PDB file of C-alpha atoms in Angstrom:
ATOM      1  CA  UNK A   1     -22.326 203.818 194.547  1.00 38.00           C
ATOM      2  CA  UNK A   2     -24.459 205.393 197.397  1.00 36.00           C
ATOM      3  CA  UNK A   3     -26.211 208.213 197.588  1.00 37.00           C
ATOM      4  CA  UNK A   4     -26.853 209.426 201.080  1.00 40.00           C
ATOM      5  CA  UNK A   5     -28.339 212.873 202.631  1.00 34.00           C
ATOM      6  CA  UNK A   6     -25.415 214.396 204.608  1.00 38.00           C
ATOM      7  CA  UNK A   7     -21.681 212.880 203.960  1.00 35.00           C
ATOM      8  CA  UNK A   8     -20.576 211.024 206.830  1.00 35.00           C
ATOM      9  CA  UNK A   9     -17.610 212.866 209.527  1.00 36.00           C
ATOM     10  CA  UNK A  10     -16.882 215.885 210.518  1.00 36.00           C
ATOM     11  CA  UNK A  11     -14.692 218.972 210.325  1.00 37.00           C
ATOM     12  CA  UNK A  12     -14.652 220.311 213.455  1.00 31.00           C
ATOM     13  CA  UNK A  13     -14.152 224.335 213.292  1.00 32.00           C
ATOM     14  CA  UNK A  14     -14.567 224.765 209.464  1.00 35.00           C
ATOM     15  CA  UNK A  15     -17.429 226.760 208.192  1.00 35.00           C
ATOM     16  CA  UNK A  16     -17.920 224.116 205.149  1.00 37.00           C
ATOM     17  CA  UNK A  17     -17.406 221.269 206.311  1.00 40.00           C
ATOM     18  CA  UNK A  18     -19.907 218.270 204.626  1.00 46.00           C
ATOM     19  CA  UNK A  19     -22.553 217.189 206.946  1.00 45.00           C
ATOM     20  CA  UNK A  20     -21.451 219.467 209.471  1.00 52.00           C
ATOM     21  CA  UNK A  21     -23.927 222.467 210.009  1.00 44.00           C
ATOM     22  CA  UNK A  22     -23.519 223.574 213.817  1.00 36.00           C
ATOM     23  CA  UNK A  23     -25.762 226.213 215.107  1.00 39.00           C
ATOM     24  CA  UNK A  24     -27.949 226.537 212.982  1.00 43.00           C
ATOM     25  CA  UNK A  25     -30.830 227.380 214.782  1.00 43.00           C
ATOM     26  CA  UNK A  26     -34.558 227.631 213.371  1.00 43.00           C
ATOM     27  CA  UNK A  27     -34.623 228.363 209.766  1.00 43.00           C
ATOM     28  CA  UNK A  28     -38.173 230.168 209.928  1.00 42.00           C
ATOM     29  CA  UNK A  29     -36.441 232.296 212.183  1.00 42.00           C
ATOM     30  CA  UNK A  30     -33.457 233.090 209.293  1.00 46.00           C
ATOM     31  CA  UNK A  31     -36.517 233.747 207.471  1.00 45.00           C
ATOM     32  CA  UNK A  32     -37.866 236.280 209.470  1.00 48.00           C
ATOM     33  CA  UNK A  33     -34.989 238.223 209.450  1.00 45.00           C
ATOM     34  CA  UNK A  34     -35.620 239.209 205.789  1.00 46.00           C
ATOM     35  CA  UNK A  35     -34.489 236.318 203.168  1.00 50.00           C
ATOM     36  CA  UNK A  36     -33.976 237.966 199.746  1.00 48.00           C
ATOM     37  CA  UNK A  37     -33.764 234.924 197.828  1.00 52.00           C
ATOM     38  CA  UNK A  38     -37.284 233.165 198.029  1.00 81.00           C
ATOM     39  CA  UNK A  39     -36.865 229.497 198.759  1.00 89.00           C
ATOM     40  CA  UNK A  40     -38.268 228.644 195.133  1.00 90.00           C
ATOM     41  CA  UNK A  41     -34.967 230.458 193.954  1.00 94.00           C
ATOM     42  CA  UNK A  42     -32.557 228.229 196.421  1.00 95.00           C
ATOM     43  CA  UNK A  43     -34.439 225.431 195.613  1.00 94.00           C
ATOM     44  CA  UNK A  44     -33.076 226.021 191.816  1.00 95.00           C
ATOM     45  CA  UNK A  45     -30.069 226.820 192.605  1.00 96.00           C
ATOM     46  CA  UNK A  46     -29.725 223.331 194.680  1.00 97.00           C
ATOM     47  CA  UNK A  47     -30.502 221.710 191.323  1.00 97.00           C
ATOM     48  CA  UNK A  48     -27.711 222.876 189.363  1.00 98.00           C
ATOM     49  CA  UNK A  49     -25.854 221.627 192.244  1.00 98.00           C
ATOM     50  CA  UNK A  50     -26.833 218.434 192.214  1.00 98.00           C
ATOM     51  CA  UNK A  51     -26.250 218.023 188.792  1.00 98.00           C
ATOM     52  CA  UNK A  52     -22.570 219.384 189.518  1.00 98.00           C
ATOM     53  CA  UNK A  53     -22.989 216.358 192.144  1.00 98.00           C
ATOM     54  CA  UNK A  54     -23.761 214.113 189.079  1.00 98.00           C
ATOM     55  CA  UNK A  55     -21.312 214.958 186.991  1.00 98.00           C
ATOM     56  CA  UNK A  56     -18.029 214.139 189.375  1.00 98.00           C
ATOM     57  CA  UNK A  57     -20.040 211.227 190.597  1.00 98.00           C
ATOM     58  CA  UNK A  58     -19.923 209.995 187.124  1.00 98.00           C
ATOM     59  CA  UNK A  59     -15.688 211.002 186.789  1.00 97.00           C
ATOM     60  CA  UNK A  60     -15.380 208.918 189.906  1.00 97.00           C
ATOM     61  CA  UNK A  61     -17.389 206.015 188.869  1.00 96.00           C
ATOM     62  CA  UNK A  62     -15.450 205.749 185.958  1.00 95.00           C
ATOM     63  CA  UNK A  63     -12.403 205.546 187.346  1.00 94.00           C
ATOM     64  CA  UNK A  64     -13.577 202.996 189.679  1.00 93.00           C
ATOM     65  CA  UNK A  65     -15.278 200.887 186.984  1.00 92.00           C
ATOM     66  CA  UNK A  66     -11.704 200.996 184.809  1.00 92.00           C
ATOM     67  CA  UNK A  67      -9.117 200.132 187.512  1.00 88.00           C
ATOM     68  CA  UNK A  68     -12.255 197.250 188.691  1.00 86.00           C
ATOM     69  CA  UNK A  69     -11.709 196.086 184.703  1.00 87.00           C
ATOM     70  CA  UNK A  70      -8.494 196.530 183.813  1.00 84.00           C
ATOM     71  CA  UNK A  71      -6.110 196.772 186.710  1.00 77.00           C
ATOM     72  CA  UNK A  72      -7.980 194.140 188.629  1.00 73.00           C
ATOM     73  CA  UNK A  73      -7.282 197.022 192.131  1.00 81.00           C
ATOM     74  CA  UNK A  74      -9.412 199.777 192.339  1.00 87.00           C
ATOM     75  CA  UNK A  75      -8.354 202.809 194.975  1.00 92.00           C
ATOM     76  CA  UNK A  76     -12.033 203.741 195.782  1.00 95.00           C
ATOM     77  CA  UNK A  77     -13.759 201.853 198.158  1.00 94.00           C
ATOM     78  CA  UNK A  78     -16.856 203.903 198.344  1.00 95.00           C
ATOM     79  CA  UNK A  79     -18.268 206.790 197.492  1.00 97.00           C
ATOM     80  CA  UNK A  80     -21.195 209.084 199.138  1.00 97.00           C
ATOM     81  CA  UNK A  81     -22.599 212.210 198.385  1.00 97.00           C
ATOM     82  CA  UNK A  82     -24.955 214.894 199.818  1.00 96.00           C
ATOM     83  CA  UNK A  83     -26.976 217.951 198.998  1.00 98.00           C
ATOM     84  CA  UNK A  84     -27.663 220.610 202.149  1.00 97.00           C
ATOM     85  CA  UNK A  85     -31.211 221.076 202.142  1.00 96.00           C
ATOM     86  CA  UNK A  86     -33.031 224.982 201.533  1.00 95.00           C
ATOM     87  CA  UNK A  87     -33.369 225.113 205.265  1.00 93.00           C
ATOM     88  CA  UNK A  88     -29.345 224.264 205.998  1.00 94.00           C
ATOM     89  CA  UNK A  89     -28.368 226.804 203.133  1.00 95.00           C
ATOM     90  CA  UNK A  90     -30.242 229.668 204.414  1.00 92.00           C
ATOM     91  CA  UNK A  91     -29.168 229.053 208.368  1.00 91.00           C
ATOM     92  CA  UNK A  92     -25.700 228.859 207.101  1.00 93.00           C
ATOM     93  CA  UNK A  93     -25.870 232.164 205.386  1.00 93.00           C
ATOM     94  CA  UNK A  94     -27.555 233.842 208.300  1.00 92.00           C
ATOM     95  CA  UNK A  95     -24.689 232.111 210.307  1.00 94.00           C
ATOM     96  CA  UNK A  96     -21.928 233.442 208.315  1.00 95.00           C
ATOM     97  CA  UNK A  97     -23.090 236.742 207.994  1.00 94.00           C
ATOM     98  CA  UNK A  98     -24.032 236.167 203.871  1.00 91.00           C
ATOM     99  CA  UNK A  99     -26.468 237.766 201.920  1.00 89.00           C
ATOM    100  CA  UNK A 100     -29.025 235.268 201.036  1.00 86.00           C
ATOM    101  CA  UNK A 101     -29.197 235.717 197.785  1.00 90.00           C
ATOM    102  CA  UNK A 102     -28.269 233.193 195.037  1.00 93.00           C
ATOM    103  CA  UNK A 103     -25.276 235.079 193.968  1.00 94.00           C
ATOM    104  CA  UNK A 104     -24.320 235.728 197.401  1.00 95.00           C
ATOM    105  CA  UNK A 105     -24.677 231.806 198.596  1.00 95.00           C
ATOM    106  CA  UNK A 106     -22.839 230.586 195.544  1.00 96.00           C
ATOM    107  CA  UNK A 107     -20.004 232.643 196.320  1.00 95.00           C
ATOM    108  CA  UNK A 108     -19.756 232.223 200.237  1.00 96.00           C
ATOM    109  CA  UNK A 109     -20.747 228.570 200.562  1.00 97.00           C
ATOM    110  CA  UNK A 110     -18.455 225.884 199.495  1.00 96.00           C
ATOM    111  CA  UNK A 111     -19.820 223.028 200.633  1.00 96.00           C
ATOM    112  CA  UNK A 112     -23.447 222.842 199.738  1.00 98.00           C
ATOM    113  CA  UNK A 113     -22.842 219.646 197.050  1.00 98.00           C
ATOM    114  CA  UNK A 114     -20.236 217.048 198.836  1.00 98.00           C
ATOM    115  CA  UNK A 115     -18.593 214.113 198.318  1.00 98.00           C
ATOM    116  CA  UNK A 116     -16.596 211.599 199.988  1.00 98.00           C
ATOM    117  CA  UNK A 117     -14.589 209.053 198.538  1.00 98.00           C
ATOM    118  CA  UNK A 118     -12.847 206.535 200.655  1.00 97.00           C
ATOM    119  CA  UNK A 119      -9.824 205.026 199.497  1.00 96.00           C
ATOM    120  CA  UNK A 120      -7.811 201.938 200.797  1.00 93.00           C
ATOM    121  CA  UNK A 121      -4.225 203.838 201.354  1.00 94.00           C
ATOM    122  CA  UNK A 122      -3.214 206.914 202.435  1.00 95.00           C
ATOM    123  CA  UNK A 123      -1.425 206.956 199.105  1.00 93.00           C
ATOM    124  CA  UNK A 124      -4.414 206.025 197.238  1.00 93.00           C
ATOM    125  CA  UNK A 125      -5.806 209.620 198.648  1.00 96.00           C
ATOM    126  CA  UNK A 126      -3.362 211.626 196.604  1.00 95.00           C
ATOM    127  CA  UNK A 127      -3.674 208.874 193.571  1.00 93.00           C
ATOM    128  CA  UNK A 128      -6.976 209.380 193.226  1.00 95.00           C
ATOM    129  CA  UNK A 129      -6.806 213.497 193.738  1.00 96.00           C
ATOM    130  CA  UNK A 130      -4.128 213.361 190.727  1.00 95.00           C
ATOM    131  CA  UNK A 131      -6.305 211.568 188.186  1.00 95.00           C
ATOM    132  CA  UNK A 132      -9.287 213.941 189.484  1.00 96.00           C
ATOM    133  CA  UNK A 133      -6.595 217.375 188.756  1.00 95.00           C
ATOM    134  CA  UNK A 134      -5.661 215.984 185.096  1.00 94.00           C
ATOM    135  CA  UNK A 135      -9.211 216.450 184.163  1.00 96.00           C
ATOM    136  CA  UNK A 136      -9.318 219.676 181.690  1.00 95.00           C
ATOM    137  CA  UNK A 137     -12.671 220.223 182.792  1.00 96.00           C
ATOM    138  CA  UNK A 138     -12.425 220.285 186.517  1.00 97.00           C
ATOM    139  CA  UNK A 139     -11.130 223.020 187.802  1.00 96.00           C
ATOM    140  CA  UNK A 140      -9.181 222.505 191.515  1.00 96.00           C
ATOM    141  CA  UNK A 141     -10.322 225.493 193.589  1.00 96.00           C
ATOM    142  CA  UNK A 142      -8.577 224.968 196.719  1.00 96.00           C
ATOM    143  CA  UNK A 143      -6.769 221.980 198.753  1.00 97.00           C
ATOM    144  CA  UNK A 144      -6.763 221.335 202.199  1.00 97.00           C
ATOM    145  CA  UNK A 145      -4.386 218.607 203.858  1.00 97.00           C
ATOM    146  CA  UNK A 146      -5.549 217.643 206.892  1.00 97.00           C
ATOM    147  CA  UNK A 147      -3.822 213.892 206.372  1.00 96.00           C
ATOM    148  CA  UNK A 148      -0.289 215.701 206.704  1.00 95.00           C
ATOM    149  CA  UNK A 149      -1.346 218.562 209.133  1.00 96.00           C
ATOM    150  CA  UNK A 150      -4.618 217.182 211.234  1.00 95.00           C
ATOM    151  CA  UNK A 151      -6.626 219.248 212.854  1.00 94.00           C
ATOM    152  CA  UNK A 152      -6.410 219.296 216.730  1.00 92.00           C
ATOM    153  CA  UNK A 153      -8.577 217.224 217.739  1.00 90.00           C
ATOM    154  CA  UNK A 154      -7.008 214.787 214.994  1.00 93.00           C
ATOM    155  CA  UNK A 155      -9.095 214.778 212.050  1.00 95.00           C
ATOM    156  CA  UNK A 156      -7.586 213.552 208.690  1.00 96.00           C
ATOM    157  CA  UNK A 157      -8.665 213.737 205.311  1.00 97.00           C
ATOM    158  CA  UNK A 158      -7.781 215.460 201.988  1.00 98.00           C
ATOM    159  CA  UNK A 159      -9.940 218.056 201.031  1.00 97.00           C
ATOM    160  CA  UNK A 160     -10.746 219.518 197.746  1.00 97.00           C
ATOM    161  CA  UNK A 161     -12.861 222.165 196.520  1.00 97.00           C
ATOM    162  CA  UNK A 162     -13.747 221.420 192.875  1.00 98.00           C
ATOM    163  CA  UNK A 163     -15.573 222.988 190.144  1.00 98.00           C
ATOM    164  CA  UNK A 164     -17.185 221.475 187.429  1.00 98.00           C
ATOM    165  CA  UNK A 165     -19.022 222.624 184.535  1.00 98.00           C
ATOM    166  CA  UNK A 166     -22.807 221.594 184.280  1.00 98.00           C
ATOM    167  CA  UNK A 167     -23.895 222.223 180.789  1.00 97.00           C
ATOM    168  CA  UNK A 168     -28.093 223.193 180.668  1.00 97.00           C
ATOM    169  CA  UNK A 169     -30.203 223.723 177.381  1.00 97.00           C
ATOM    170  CA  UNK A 170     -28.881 227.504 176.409  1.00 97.00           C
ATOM    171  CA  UNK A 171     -26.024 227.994 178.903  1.00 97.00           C
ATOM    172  CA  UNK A 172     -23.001 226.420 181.418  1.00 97.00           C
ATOM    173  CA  UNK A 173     -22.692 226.689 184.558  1.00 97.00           C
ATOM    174  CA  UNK A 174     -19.373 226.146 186.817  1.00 97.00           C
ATOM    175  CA  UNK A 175     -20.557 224.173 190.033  1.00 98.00           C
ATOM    176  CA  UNK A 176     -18.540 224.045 193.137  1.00 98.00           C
ATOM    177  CA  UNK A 177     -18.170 221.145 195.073  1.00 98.00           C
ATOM    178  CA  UNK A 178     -16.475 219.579 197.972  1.00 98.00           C
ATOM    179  CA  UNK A 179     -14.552 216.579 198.278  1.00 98.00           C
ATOM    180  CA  UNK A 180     -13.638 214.891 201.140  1.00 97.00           C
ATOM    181  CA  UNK A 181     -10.821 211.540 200.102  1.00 98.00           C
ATOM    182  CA  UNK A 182     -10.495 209.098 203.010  1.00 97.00           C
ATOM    183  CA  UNK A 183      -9.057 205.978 204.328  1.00 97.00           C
ATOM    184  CA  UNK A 184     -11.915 203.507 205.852  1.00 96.00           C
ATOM    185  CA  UNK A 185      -9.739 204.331 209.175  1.00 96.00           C
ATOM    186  CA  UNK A 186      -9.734 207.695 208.860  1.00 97.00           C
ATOM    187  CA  UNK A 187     -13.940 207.546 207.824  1.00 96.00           C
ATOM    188  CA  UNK A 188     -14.520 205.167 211.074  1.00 95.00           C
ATOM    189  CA  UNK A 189     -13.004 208.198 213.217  1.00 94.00           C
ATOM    190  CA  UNK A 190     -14.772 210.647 211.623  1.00 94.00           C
ATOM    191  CA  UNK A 191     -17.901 209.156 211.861  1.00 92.00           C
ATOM    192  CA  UNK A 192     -17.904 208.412 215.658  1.00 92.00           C
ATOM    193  CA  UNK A 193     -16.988 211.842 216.534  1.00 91.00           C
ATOM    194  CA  UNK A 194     -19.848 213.872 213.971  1.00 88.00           C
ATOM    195  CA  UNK A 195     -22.052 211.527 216.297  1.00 91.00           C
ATOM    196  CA  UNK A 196     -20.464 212.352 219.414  1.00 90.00           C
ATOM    197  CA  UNK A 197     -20.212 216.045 218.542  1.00 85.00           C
ATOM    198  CA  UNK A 198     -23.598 216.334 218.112  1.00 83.00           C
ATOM    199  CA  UNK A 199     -24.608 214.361 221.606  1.00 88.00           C
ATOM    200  CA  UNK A 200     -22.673 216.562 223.497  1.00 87.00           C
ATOM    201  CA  UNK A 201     -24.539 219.330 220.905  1.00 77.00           C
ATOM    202  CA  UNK A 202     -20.669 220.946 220.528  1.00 73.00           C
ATOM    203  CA  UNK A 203     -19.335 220.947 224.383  1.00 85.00           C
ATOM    204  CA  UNK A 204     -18.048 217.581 224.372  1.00 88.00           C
ATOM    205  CA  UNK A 205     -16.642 216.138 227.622  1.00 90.00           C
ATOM    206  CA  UNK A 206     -12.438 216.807 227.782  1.00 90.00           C
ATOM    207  CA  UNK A 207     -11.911 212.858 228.767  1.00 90.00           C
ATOM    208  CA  UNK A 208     -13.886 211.703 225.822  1.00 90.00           C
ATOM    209  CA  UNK A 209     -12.191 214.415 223.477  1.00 88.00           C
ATOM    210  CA  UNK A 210      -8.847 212.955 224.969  1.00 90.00           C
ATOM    211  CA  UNK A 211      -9.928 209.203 224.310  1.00 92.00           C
ATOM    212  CA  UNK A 212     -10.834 210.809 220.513  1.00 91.00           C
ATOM    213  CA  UNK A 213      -7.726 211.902 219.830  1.00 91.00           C
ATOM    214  CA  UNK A 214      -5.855 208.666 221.311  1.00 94.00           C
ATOM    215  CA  UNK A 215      -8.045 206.978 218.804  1.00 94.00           C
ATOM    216  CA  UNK A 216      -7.052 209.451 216.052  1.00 94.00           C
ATOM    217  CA  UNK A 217      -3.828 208.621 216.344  1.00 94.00           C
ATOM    218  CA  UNK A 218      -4.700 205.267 217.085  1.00 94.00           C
ATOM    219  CA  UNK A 219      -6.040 204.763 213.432  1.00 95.00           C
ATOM    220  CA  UNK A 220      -3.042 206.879 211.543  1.00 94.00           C
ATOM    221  CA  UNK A 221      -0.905 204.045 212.880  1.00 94.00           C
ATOM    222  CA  UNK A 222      -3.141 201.595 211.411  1.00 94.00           C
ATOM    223  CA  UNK A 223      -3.117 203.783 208.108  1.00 95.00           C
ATOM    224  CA  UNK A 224       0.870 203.344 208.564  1.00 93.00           C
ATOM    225  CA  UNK A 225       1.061 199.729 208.908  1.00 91.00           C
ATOM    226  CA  UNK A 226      -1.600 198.849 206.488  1.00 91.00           C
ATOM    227  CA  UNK A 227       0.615 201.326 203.990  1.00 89.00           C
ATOM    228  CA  UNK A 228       3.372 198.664 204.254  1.00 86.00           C
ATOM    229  CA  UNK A 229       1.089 195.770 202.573  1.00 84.00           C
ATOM    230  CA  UNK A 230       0.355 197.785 199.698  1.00 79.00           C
ATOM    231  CA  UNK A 231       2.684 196.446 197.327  1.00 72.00           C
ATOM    232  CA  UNK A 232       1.097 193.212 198.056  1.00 75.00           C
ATOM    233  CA  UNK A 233      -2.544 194.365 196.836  1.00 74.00           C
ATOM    234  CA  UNK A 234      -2.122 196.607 194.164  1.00 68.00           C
ATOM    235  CA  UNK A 235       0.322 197.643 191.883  1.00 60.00           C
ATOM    236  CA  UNK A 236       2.430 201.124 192.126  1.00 56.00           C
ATOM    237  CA  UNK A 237       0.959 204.017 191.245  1.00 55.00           C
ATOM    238  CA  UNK A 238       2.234 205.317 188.092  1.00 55.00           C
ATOM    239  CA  UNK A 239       2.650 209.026 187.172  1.00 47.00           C
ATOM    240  CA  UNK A 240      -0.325 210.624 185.367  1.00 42.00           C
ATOM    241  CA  UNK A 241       1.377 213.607 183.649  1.00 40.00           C
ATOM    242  CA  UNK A 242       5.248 214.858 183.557  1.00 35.00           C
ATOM    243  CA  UNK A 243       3.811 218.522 183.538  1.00 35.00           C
ATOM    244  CA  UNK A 244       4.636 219.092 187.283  1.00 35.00           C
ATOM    245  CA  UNK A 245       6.610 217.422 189.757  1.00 31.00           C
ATOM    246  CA  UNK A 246       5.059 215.494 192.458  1.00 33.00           C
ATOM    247  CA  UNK A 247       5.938 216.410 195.580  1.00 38.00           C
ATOM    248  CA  UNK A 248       7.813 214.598 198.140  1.00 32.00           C
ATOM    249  CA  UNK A 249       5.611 211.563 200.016  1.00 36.00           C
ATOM    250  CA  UNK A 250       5.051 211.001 202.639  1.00 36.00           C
ATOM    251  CA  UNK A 251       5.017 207.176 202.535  1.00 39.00           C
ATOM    252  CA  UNK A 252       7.673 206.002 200.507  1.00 34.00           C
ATOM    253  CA  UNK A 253       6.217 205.869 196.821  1.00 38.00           C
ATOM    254  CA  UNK A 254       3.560 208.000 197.153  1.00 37.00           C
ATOM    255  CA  UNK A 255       2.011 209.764 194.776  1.00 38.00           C
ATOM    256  CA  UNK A 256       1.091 213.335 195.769  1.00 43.00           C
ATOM    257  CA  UNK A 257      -1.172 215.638 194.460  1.00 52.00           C
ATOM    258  CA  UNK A 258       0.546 217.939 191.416  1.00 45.00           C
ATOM    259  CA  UNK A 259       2.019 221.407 191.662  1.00 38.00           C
ATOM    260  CA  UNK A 260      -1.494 221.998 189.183  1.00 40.00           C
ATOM    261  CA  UNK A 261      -3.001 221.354 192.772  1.00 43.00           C
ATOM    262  CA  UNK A 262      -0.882 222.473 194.919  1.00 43.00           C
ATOM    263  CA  UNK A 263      -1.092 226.217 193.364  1.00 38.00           C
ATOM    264  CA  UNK A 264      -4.243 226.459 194.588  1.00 43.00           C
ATOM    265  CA  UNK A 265      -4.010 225.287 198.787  1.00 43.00           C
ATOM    266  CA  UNK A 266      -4.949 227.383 201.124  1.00 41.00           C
ATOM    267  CA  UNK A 267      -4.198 227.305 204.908  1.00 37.00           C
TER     268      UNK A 267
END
């Protein structure tokens, strides 16, 4: 498992999207402006997020180690994380218009612990989002399925804001934090346009935008015909819980995320 500063791809035109922190502009200047929250205090505050960090890291590495041991096919390929640094927080807030005090951040800012997890199928995105719902202590905040509705410039990935309880020496607290669920097609597209977004610093050029979203689509054709080998290189899925009905695949026998999820999606 890697550990990385900023989670690889993009999410072009939402305000939490991992790695993604456009326009920030100079922190010192954010600072001028009248922080409330002194950077000791955010720099706390990132801890308990990185421990929230720590503990899904460890739910996802133990998945991964028991389908490695005992179903000889595991449905992560890799996983990365990130933590925004002091100076990203506090030029997000001023961005958005929040506060910047600790309450205020932890409330407006979703994505200041990420991770991504890339899978091998598109199914395996969903699979792996179902075992991550069963757990009783992590709490699905919000979904957002960019796999079945991309965005336009053809982004794809499952999204899921998560909370997870971090407990300290006298008292709990519930950690937010963002994952991102890939295919390795869907993370090579990504990657190349958070680097090309950030060359063009936002304005990129409309042929190379075009080519991007040829590509895009490009790669969910390749997540299509790579879907019809999977019964050759892993077994089925099987249901996790009878509590709630999957909903309908999208690829025939796909697993989809639980109603338990699906209660909480926004647009």
């Amino acid at each position: 498992m890697h550990r990385v500063s900023e989670i690889g791809g993009s999410d072009v035109g939402a305000s939490t999207a991992p790695g993604r922190d456009a326009g920030e502009g100079d922190p010192t200047s954010v600072a001028g402006d009248g922080v409330q929250a002194t950077r000791e205090e955010i720099a706390h505050m990132r801890d308990l997020y990185q421990f929230g960090i720590d503990e899904v890291l460890t739910k996802v590495d133990i998945l991964r180690r028991e389908f490695e041991r005992s179903h000889e096919y595991s449905p992560i390929e890799h996983v990365r994380s990130r933590l925004k640094s002091v100076d990203s927080i506090i030029a997000k807030a001023h961005r958005i218009g929040c506060d910047p005090t600790v309450d205020e951040l932890r409330a407006s800012i979703a994505d200041i612990a990420g991770i991504r997890i890339t899978a091998t199928f598109v199914s395996d995105l969903y699979w792996v989002a179902d075992m991550l719902a069963h757990q009783p202590d992590l709490t699905i905040v919000t979904v957002k399925d960019y796999v079945a509705e991309p965005k336009p410039n053809g982004y794809r990935s499952l999204h899921l804001i998560v909370q997870v309880p971090v407990f300290l020496s006298s008292t709990t607290e519930h950690i937010t934090v963002e994952l991102q669920i890939r295919t390795m097609a869907m993370d090579f597209w990504a990657s190349i346009e958070h680097k090309l977004f950030y060359k063009y610093r936002h304005d990129m050029p409309a042929d190379l935008a075009s080519e991007l979203a040829d590509a895009a689509r490009l790669a969910a054709t390749l997540d299509e015909r790579m879907g019809t080998l999977r019964d050759e290189v892993r077994p089925m899925p099987v249901q996790l819980s009878d509590e709630a009905t999957l909903s309908a695949g999208r690829e025939s026998g796909q697993p989809m995320v639980t109603s338990r999820v699906e209660s909480r999606t926004t647009s």
